C-alpha cells in the first residue's frame, strides 16, 4: 500500500470526491503530520511549531463545522502503533462529522475557510483525509 501525505488535493481528487453521490452524514478521518516549525510565507510567527500553527486553524475550523451542523468528534496526539508498519507515524488524528457532502463542500469553498487556510498550510507537512460512512447502529 502506497501512502502519500499531501496538504491540498489534486484537481482529479477534488472532482472525484465532490462528484460522489450524496449519502448523508459522514465522518472525516484526518491523519495529520506537522512541520517542526510553522512555515508562514512571510516568515511571521517563526517561533511557533507547526502544531501550534495548525491549532489556530483547528479552533477556527471547529466553529465552521459546528456552524453547518457538524462537530469535531475527536482530536488527539498519536502515541504509538500497535499493528502494521509505516515509514513515519502521523502526529495527530482528528475526526470531524459533517451533515452532508454538500455542507462540507460549502465550508471548503467558503470565504471563511479561505481566511484561515494559511494557518493550516503553515502547520501541515501533510495529511490524509478519509471519508467514512457510519455503519449500522451509528
Short mmCIF file of N, CA and C in Angstrom, two decimals:
data_model
loop_
_atom_site.label_atom_id
_atom_site.label_comp_id
_atom_site.label_asym_id
_atom_site.label_seq_id
_atom_site.Cartn_x
_atom_site.Cartn_y
_atom_site.Cartn_z
N UNK A 1 0.85 -1.17 0.00
CA UNK A 1 0.00 0.00 0.00
C UNK A 1 0.90 1.24 0.00
N UNK A 2 0.66 2.10 -0.93
CA UNK A 2 1.40 3.35 -1.01
C UNK A 2 0.65 4.42 -0.22
N UNK A 3 1.36 5.15 0.63
CA UNK A 3 0.76 6.22 1.42
C UNK A 3 1.51 7.51 1.11
N UNK A 4 0.77 8.53 0.67
CA UNK A 4 1.39 9.82 0.35
C UNK A 4 0.60 10.91 1.06
N UNK A 5 1.26 11.57 2.00
CA UNK A 5 0.65 12.72 2.66
C UNK A 5 0.63 13.90 1.68
N UNK A 6 -0.37 14.75 1.80
CA UNK A 6 -0.47 15.95 0.97
C UNK A 6 -1.11 17.05 1.80
N UNK A 7 -0.94 18.28 1.36
CA UNK A 7 -1.57 19.41 2.05
C UNK A 7 -2.84 19.82 1.31
N UNK A 8 -2.83 19.74 -0.01
CA UNK A 8 -4.00 20.06 -0.81
C UNK A 8 -4.24 18.95 -1.82
N UNK A 9 -5.51 18.63 -2.10
CA UNK A 9 -5.80 17.59 -3.09
C UNK A 9 -5.54 18.09 -4.51
N UNK A 10 -5.27 17.14 -5.39
CA UNK A 10 -5.12 17.44 -6.82
C UNK A 10 -6.52 17.60 -7.43
N UNK A 11 -6.66 18.37 -8.53
CA UNK A 11 -7.98 18.57 -9.14
C UNK A 11 -8.75 17.28 -9.44
N UNK A 12 -8.11 16.21 -9.94
CA UNK A 12 -8.91 14.99 -10.15
C UNK A 12 -9.47 14.40 -8.84
N UNK A 13 -8.70 14.51 -7.74
CA UNK A 13 -9.21 14.03 -6.45
C UNK A 13 -10.41 14.86 -6.01
N UNK A 14 -10.33 16.17 -6.20
CA UNK A 14 -11.44 17.06 -5.83
C UNK A 14 -12.69 16.69 -6.63
N UNK A 15 -12.53 16.53 -7.93
CA UNK A 15 -13.68 16.21 -8.79
C UNK A 15 -14.30 14.88 -8.40
N UNK A 16 -13.47 13.88 -8.13
CA UNK A 16 -14.00 12.57 -7.74
C UNK A 16 -14.70 12.63 -6.39
N UNK A 17 -14.07 13.32 -5.42
CA UNK A 17 -14.63 13.40 -4.08
C UNK A 17 -15.99 14.10 -4.09
N UNK A 18 -16.04 15.30 -4.68
CA UNK A 18 -17.29 16.06 -4.67
C UNK A 18 -18.29 15.59 -5.72
N UNK A 19 -17.86 14.72 -6.63
CA UNK A 19 -18.77 14.14 -7.60
C UNK A 19 -19.46 12.88 -7.10
N UNK A 20 -19.08 12.44 -5.90
CA UNK A 20 -19.70 11.25 -5.32
C UNK A 20 -21.17 11.53 -4.99
N UNK A 21 -21.99 10.50 -4.99
CA UNK A 21 -23.40 10.71 -4.64
C UNK A 21 -23.55 11.17 -3.19
N UNK A 22 -24.53 12.01 -3.00
CA UNK A 22 -24.85 12.48 -1.64
C UNK A 22 -25.46 11.31 -0.88
N UNK A 23 -24.85 10.97 0.27
CA UNK A 23 -25.40 9.85 1.03
C UNK A 23 -25.49 10.17 2.53
N UNK A 24 -25.66 11.44 2.84
CA UNK A 24 -25.92 11.83 4.21
C UNK A 24 -24.68 12.10 5.03
N UNK A 25 -24.84 12.06 6.35
CA UNK A 25 -23.75 12.41 7.25
C UNK A 25 -22.53 11.49 7.07
N UNK A 26 -21.36 12.06 7.33
CA UNK A 26 -20.14 11.26 7.29
C UNK A 26 -19.13 11.82 8.28
N UNK A 27 -18.15 10.99 8.60
CA UNK A 27 -17.06 11.41 9.46
C UNK A 27 -15.78 11.39 8.63
N UNK A 28 -15.05 12.50 8.68
CA UNK A 28 -13.76 12.60 8.00
C UNK A 28 -12.68 12.28 9.01
N UNK A 29 -11.88 11.27 8.69
CA UNK A 29 -10.72 10.92 9.50
C UNK A 29 -9.54 11.72 8.95
N UNK A 30 -8.93 12.52 9.80
CA UNK A 30 -7.79 13.36 9.42
C UNK A 30 -6.55 12.83 10.12
N UNK A 31 -5.58 12.33 9.34
CA UNK A 31 -4.30 11.90 9.87
C UNK A 31 -3.31 13.01 9.55
N UNK A 32 -2.77 13.64 10.59
CA UNK A 32 -2.03 14.89 10.44
C UNK A 32 -0.55 14.74 10.75
N UNK A 33 0.28 15.32 9.89
CA UNK A 33 1.73 15.38 10.09
C UNK A 33 2.12 16.86 10.07
N UNK A 34 2.75 17.33 11.14
CA UNK A 34 3.08 18.75 11.26
C UNK A 34 4.53 19.04 10.90
N UNK A 35 4.76 20.26 10.44
CA UNK A 35 6.13 20.77 10.31
C UNK A 35 6.70 20.94 11.72
N UNK A 36 8.00 20.82 11.87
CA UNK A 36 8.62 21.10 13.17
C UNK A 36 8.38 22.56 13.55
N UNK A 37 8.57 23.46 12.59
CA UNK A 37 8.34 24.90 12.79
C UNK A 37 7.29 25.38 11.80
N UNK A 38 6.46 26.32 12.24
CA UNK A 38 5.45 26.89 11.35
C UNK A 38 6.14 27.51 10.14
N UNK A 39 5.50 27.38 8.99
CA UNK A 39 6.08 27.88 7.74
C UNK A 39 5.14 28.86 7.07
N UNK A 40 5.03 30.05 7.65
CA UNK A 40 4.25 31.11 7.04
C UNK A 40 5.08 31.74 5.93
N UNK A 41 4.48 32.00 4.77
CA UNK A 41 5.25 32.53 3.64
C UNK A 41 5.97 33.85 3.93
N UNK A 42 5.39 34.67 4.80
CA UNK A 42 6.02 35.96 5.11
C UNK A 42 7.04 35.86 6.24
N UNK A 43 7.26 34.65 6.75
CA UNK A 43 8.24 34.46 7.82
C UNK A 43 7.74 34.83 9.20
N UNK A 44 6.48 35.23 9.30
CA UNK A 44 5.93 35.61 10.60
C UNK A 44 5.75 34.38 11.49
N UNK A 45 5.65 34.64 12.77
CA UNK A 45 5.39 33.60 13.76
C UNK A 45 6.35 32.41 13.65
N UNK A 46 7.61 32.71 13.36
CA UNK A 46 8.61 31.65 13.19
C UNK A 46 8.92 30.95 14.52
N UNK A 47 8.44 31.52 15.63
CA UNK A 47 8.64 30.88 16.93
C UNK A 47 7.60 29.78 17.19
N UNK A 48 6.57 29.70 16.35
CA UNK A 48 5.52 28.69 16.53
C UNK A 48 5.94 27.35 15.94
N UNK A 49 5.49 26.27 16.55
CA UNK A 49 5.64 24.95 15.94
C UNK A 49 4.55 24.79 14.89
N UNK A 50 4.72 23.81 14.03
CA UNK A 50 3.67 23.50 13.06
C UNK A 50 2.38 23.12 13.75
N UNK A 51 2.50 22.39 14.85
CA UNK A 51 1.31 22.00 15.62
C UNK A 51 0.58 23.22 16.15
N UNK A 52 1.32 24.22 16.62
CA UNK A 52 0.68 25.44 17.14
C UNK A 52 0.01 26.23 16.02
N UNK A 53 0.65 26.30 14.86
CA UNK A 53 0.02 26.99 13.73
C UNK A 53 -1.26 26.28 13.32
N UNK A 54 -1.21 24.95 13.27
CA UNK A 54 -2.39 24.19 12.90
C UNK A 54 -3.50 24.34 13.94
N UNK A 55 -3.13 24.50 15.20
CA UNK A 55 -4.14 24.68 16.26
C UNK A 55 -4.94 25.96 16.03
N UNK A 56 -4.31 26.98 15.48
CA UNK A 56 -5.05 28.21 15.13
C UNK A 56 -6.12 27.89 14.09
N UNK A 57 -5.75 27.13 13.10
CA UNK A 57 -6.70 26.69 12.08
C UNK A 57 -7.77 25.80 12.71
N UNK A 58 -7.35 24.86 13.54
CA UNK A 58 -8.28 23.91 14.14
C UNK A 58 -9.38 24.56 14.94
N UNK A 59 -9.04 25.57 15.71
CA UNK A 59 -10.06 26.27 16.52
C UNK A 59 -11.05 26.99 15.62
N UNK A 60 -10.55 27.64 14.58
CA UNK A 60 -11.44 28.37 13.67
C UNK A 60 -12.30 27.40 12.85
N UNK A 61 -11.72 26.29 12.40
CA UNK A 61 -12.49 25.35 11.59
C UNK A 61 -13.54 24.64 12.44
N UNK A 62 -13.25 24.43 13.72
CA UNK A 62 -14.26 23.84 14.61
C UNK A 62 -15.53 24.68 14.59
N UNK A 63 -15.38 25.99 14.65
CA UNK A 63 -16.55 26.88 14.62
C UNK A 63 -17.29 26.77 13.28
N UNK A 64 -16.56 26.64 12.19
CA UNK A 64 -17.20 26.49 10.88
C UNK A 64 -17.97 25.16 10.81
N UNK A 65 -17.35 24.10 11.28
CA UNK A 65 -18.00 22.78 11.26
C UNK A 65 -19.28 22.82 12.09
N UNK A 66 -19.19 23.37 13.29
CA UNK A 66 -20.38 23.46 14.15
C UNK A 66 -21.45 24.35 13.52
N UNK A 67 -21.04 25.39 12.82
CA UNK A 67 -21.99 26.31 12.17
C UNK A 67 -22.81 25.64 11.08
N UNK A 68 -22.29 24.56 10.50
CA UNK A 68 -23.09 23.86 9.49
C UNK A 68 -23.75 22.61 10.01
N UNK A 69 -23.75 22.46 11.33
CA UNK A 69 -24.45 21.33 11.94
C UNK A 69 -23.59 20.11 12.18
N UNK A 70 -22.28 20.25 12.02
CA UNK A 70 -21.38 19.14 12.28
C UNK A 70 -20.72 19.29 13.64
N UNK A 71 -19.71 18.45 13.89
CA UNK A 71 -18.97 18.58 15.13
C UNK A 71 -17.63 17.86 15.02
N UNK A 72 -16.69 18.31 15.82
CA UNK A 72 -15.43 17.61 15.94
C UNK A 72 -15.67 16.51 16.96
N UNK A 73 -15.57 15.27 16.54
CA UNK A 73 -15.83 14.14 17.43
C UNK A 73 -14.64 13.78 18.28
N UNK A 74 -13.43 14.01 17.75
CA UNK A 74 -12.23 13.62 18.49
C UNK A 74 -11.03 14.34 17.88
N UNK A 75 -10.08 14.66 18.72
CA UNK A 75 -8.78 15.18 18.29
C UNK A 75 -7.76 14.74 19.31
N UNK A 76 -6.66 14.13 18.85
CA UNK A 76 -5.66 13.66 19.79
C UNK A 76 -4.31 13.42 19.14
N UNK A 77 -3.31 13.30 19.99
CA UNK A 77 -1.94 13.06 19.57
C UNK A 77 -1.71 11.57 19.36
N UNK A 78 -1.00 11.23 18.29
CA UNK A 78 -0.63 9.85 18.04
C UNK A 78 0.49 9.49 19.02
N UNK A 79 0.31 8.38 19.75
CA UNK A 79 1.29 8.00 20.77
C UNK A 79 1.92 6.63 20.51
N UNK A 80 1.46 5.90 19.52
CA UNK A 80 2.05 4.60 19.25
C UNK A 80 1.34 3.89 18.13
N UNK A 81 1.94 2.81 17.68
CA UNK A 81 1.40 1.99 16.61
C UNK A 81 1.43 0.54 17.07
N UNK A 82 0.29 -0.10 17.13
CA UNK A 82 0.19 -1.49 17.58
C UNK A 82 0.29 -2.47 16.43
N UNK A 83 -0.32 -2.13 15.31
CA UNK A 83 -0.45 -3.08 14.22
C UNK A 83 -0.06 -2.43 12.91
N UNK A 84 0.62 -3.14 12.07
CA UNK A 84 1.01 -2.63 10.77
C UNK A 84 2.37 -1.95 10.82
N UNK A 85 2.70 -1.35 9.72
CA UNK A 85 4.01 -0.71 9.60
C UNK A 85 3.90 0.50 8.69
N UNK A 86 4.43 1.61 9.14
CA UNK A 86 4.50 2.81 8.34
C UNK A 86 5.89 3.39 8.47
N UNK A 87 6.29 4.14 7.48
CA UNK A 87 7.62 4.73 7.50
C UNK A 87 7.78 5.71 8.66
N UNK A 88 6.77 6.54 8.83
CA UNK A 88 6.80 7.54 9.90
C UNK A 88 5.36 7.78 10.37
N UNK A 89 5.12 7.75 11.67
CA UNK A 89 3.73 7.91 12.13
C UNK A 89 3.24 9.36 11.97
N UNK A 90 1.94 9.50 11.90
CA UNK A 90 1.35 10.83 11.90
C UNK A 90 1.48 11.40 13.31
N UNK A 91 1.34 12.71 13.42
CA UNK A 91 1.46 13.38 14.72
C UNK A 91 0.13 13.42 15.47
N UNK A 92 -0.96 13.50 14.72
CA UNK A 92 -2.27 13.66 15.37
C UNK A 92 -3.36 13.06 14.49
N UNK A 93 -4.50 12.81 15.13
CA UNK A 93 -5.70 12.31 14.46
C UNK A 93 -6.86 13.20 14.87
N UNK A 94 -7.70 13.55 13.91
CA UNK A 94 -8.92 14.29 14.23
C UNK A 94 -10.07 13.67 13.45
N UNK A 95 -11.23 13.57 14.10
CA UNK A 95 -12.44 13.05 13.47
C UNK A 95 -13.47 14.16 13.45
N UNK A 96 -13.90 14.53 12.25
CA UNK A 96 -14.89 15.60 12.10
C UNK A 96 -16.14 15.05 11.43
N UNK A 97 -17.28 15.28 12.04
CA UNK A 97 -18.56 14.81 11.49
C UNK A 97 -19.22 15.95 10.72
N UNK A 98 -19.67 15.64 9.51
CA UNK A 98 -20.36 16.61 8.66
C UNK A 98 -21.75 16.10 8.33
N UNK A 99 -22.74 16.99 8.22
CA UNK A 99 -24.11 16.54 7.95
C UNK A 99 -24.31 16.04 6.53
N UNK A 100 -23.45 16.50 5.59
CA UNK A 100 -23.61 16.09 4.19
C UNK A 100 -22.36 16.49 3.40
N UNK A 101 -22.23 15.90 2.25
CA UNK A 101 -21.15 16.26 1.34
C UNK A 101 -21.32 17.70 0.87
N UNK A 102 -22.55 18.11 0.62
CA UNK A 102 -22.82 19.48 0.18
C UNK A 102 -22.41 20.49 1.25
N UNK A 103 -22.67 20.18 2.52
CA UNK A 103 -22.27 21.08 3.61
C UNK A 103 -20.75 21.17 3.69
N UNK A 104 -20.07 20.04 3.56
CA UNK A 104 -18.62 20.04 3.59
C UNK A 104 -18.06 20.87 2.44
N UNK A 105 -18.62 20.70 1.25
CA UNK A 105 -18.15 21.45 0.09
C UNK A 105 -18.38 22.94 0.27
N UNK A 106 -19.54 23.32 0.80
CA UNK A 106 -19.82 24.74 1.04
C UNK A 106 -18.81 25.33 2.01
N UNK A 107 -18.48 24.58 3.06
CA UNK A 107 -17.48 25.06 4.02
C UNK A 107 -16.11 25.17 3.36
N UNK A 108 -15.72 24.13 2.61
CA UNK A 108 -14.39 24.11 2.00
C UNK A 108 -14.20 25.26 1.01
N UNK A 109 -15.27 25.69 0.38
CA UNK A 109 -15.17 26.75 -0.63
C UNK A 109 -15.50 28.14 -0.08
N UNK A 110 -15.80 28.23 1.20
CA UNK A 110 -16.27 29.48 1.78
C UNK A 110 -15.15 30.51 1.98
N UNK A 111 -15.50 31.79 1.98
CA UNK A 111 -14.51 32.83 2.29
C UNK A 111 -13.94 32.66 3.70
N UNK A 112 -14.74 32.15 4.62
CA UNK A 112 -14.27 31.93 5.99
C UNK A 112 -13.15 30.89 6.02
N UNK A 113 -13.29 29.83 5.23
CA UNK A 113 -12.25 28.82 5.15
C UNK A 113 -11.00 29.40 4.49
N UNK A 114 -11.22 30.14 3.43
CA UNK A 114 -10.08 30.75 2.74
C UNK A 114 -9.29 31.66 3.68
N UNK A 115 -9.99 32.32 4.59
CA UNK A 115 -9.34 33.25 5.51
C UNK A 115 -8.46 32.56 6.56
N UNK A 116 -8.68 31.28 6.80
CA UNK A 116 -7.89 30.58 7.84
C UNK A 116 -6.94 29.53 7.28
N UNK A 117 -7.04 29.23 6.00
CA UNK A 117 -6.25 28.11 5.50
C UNK A 117 -4.75 28.38 5.50
N UNK A 118 -4.31 29.63 5.64
CA UNK A 118 -2.87 29.90 5.74
C UNK A 118 -2.28 29.28 7.01
N UNK A 119 -3.07 29.17 8.08
CA UNK A 119 -2.60 28.51 9.30
C UNK A 119 -2.44 27.01 9.07
N UNK A 120 -3.38 26.43 8.34
CA UNK A 120 -3.31 25.01 8.00
C UNK A 120 -2.06 24.73 7.19
N UNK A 121 -1.85 25.53 6.16
CA UNK A 121 -0.69 25.35 5.28
C UNK A 121 0.62 25.57 6.03
N UNK A 122 0.66 26.55 6.94
CA UNK A 122 1.87 26.82 7.71
C UNK A 122 2.21 25.69 8.67
N UNK A 123 1.20 25.01 9.15
CA UNK A 123 1.42 23.97 10.15
C UNK A 123 1.62 22.57 9.61
N UNK A 124 0.96 22.26 8.49
CA UNK A 124 0.96 20.88 7.99
C UNK A 124 2.11 20.57 7.06
N UNK A 125 2.78 19.46 7.35
CA UNK A 125 3.72 18.87 6.40
C UNK A 125 2.94 18.01 5.42
N UNK A 126 1.80 17.48 5.86
CA UNK A 126 0.94 16.67 5.02
C UNK A 126 -0.11 15.97 5.85
N UNK A 127 -1.09 15.39 5.16
CA UNK A 127 -2.15 14.68 5.87
C UNK A 127 -2.86 13.73 4.92
N UNK A 128 -3.65 12.87 5.51
CA UNK A 128 -4.61 12.05 4.77
C UNK A 128 -5.99 12.43 5.28
N UNK A 129 -6.95 12.57 4.37
CA UNK A 129 -8.36 12.76 4.72
C UNK A 129 -9.11 11.54 4.21
N UNK A 130 -9.80 10.86 5.11
CA UNK A 130 -10.51 9.64 4.75
C UNK A 130 -11.98 9.83 5.10
N UNK A 131 -12.83 9.85 4.09
CA UNK A 131 -14.29 10.00 4.31
C UNK A 131 -14.85 8.64 4.69
N UNK A 132 -15.62 8.60 5.77
CA UNK A 132 -16.24 7.35 6.22
C UNK A 132 -17.74 7.54 6.37
N UNK A 133 -18.47 6.49 6.11
CA UNK A 133 -19.92 6.50 6.29
C UNK A 133 -20.24 5.66 7.51
N UNK A 134 -21.13 6.14 8.37
CA UNK A 134 -21.48 5.36 9.57
C UNK A 134 -22.05 4.00 9.21
N UNK A 135 -21.65 3.01 10.00
CA UNK A 135 -22.19 1.67 9.84
C UNK A 135 -23.52 1.55 10.55
N UNK A 136 -24.18 0.41 10.43
CA UNK A 136 -25.46 0.19 11.11
C UNK A 136 -25.35 0.42 12.62
N UNK A 137 -26.31 1.13 13.15
CA UNK A 137 -26.36 1.38 14.59
C UNK A 137 -25.60 2.61 15.03
N UNK A 138 -24.97 3.32 14.10
CA UNK A 138 -24.21 4.52 14.50
C UNK A 138 -24.81 5.76 13.90
#
